[in-house]
XYZ file of C-alpha atoms in Angstrom:
111
model
C 20.218 -24.296 -9.623
C 16.586 -23.582 -8.824
C 13.694 -24.586 -11.028
C 13.267 -20.961 -12.088
C 16.954 -20.732 -13.005
C 16.713 -23.876 -15.087
C 13.654 -22.492 -16.870
C 15.471 -19.246 -17.631
C 18.489 -21.147 -18.929
C 16.384 -22.152 -21.930
C 15.367 -18.530 -22.693
C 17.138 -16.339 -25.193
C 18.660 -13.095 -23.912
C 15.643 -10.976 -24.893
C 13.267 -13.307 -23.025
C 15.505 -13.103 -19.946
C 15.506 -9.309 -20.220
C 11.707 -9.283 -20.498
C 11.397 -11.405 -17.353
C 13.675 -8.980 -15.492
C 11.665 -5.985 -16.769
C 8.396 -7.573 -15.679
C 9.799 -8.188 -12.189
C 10.878 -4.545 -11.989
C 7.452 -3.343 -13.119
C 5.820 -5.492 -10.428
C 8.149 -4.065 -7.756
C 7.501 -0.516 -8.939
C 3.750 -1.075 -8.951
C 3.939 -2.468 -5.436
C 5.932 0.527 -4.129
C 3.689 3.017 -5.891
C 0.555 1.342 -4.551
C 1.731 1.816 -0.968
C 2.662 5.445 -1.714
C -0.742 6.101 -3.282
C -2.550 4.555 -0.326
C -0.563 6.835 1.989
C -1.590 9.835 -0.117
C -5.190 8.686 0.095
C -4.744 8.362 3.866
C -3.624 11.972 4.020
C -6.786 13.097 2.225
C -8.956 10.832 4.359
C -7.491 12.346 7.534
C -8.219 15.842 6.232
C -11.754 14.859 5.261
C -12.386 13.221 8.625
C -11.375 16.440 10.358
C -13.917 18.406 8.327
C -16.884 16.146 9.098
C -19.109 16.210 12.160
C -18.760 13.019 14.114
C -18.248 9.329 13.446
C -21.698 8.793 11.977
C -21.136 11.324 9.198
C -17.585 10.012 8.654
C -18.732 6.406 8.318
C -21.608 7.444 6.053
C -19.274 9.244 3.665
C -16.868 6.317 3.692
C -19.520 3.719 2.948
C -21.884 5.638 0.664
C -19.536 7.849 -1.308
C -16.085 6.311 -1.135
C -16.997 2.625 -0.694
C -14.268 2.183 1.907
C -14.736 0.533 5.276
C -13.837 2.565 8.372
C -11.166 -0.026 9.210
C -9.545 0.351 5.784
C -9.748 4.149 6.000
C -8.043 4.128 9.395
C -5.347 1.834 8.007
C -4.687 4.245 5.137
C -4.549 7.162 7.563
C -2.081 5.201 9.696
C -0.002 4.468 6.607
C 0.136 8.191 5.859
C 1.151 8.928 9.454
C 3.930 6.338 9.226
C 5.167 7.891 5.980
C 5.841 11.061 8.005
C 6.802 9.738 11.444
C 8.439 6.380 10.633
C 10.079 6.779 7.214
C 12.277 3.704 7.648
C 9.287 1.510 8.376
C 7.347 3.119 5.535
C 10.188 2.360 3.107
C 10.147 -1.280 4.197
C 6.380 -1.413 3.713
C 6.795 -0.025 0.193
C 9.236 -2.807 -0.594
C 6.852 -5.396 0.846
C 3.924 -4.175 -1.203
C 0.288 -3.639 -0.366
C -0.642 -7.286 0.039
C 1.962 -7.927 2.715
C 1.807 -4.483 4.316
C -1.973 -4.379 4.816
C -2.112 -7.039 7.570
C 0.648 -5.247 9.500
C -1.447 -2.087 9.678
C -4.139 -3.950 11.581
C -1.839 -5.403 14.259
C -2.392 -4.091 17.805
C 1.104 -2.538 18.050
C 0.375 -0.580 14.876
C -2.709 1.020 16.378
C -0.768 3.186 18.830
């Protein structure tokens, strides 16, 4: 029995149910966050295509959206993966934003 299990053993049934609900909310929030970042990546890619050059792109990112170019490219990549690598995207959703973000910056992810 783990420490968490022994802690839960002292809870009444409603408290145990609340703990389970909170875990599910956290998982849902994590999945939705990755999905929302992919949607933002789609819009960023469209915006980038409408601007004239990297200087204008970076200016809009920094001055209007308060997003670094690296983060924007990661979100665009996440959107691309949602379309071209759905299995990987599903795994990233399950991992959540915190764990998925570093993977987007890895060299193999850049291609």
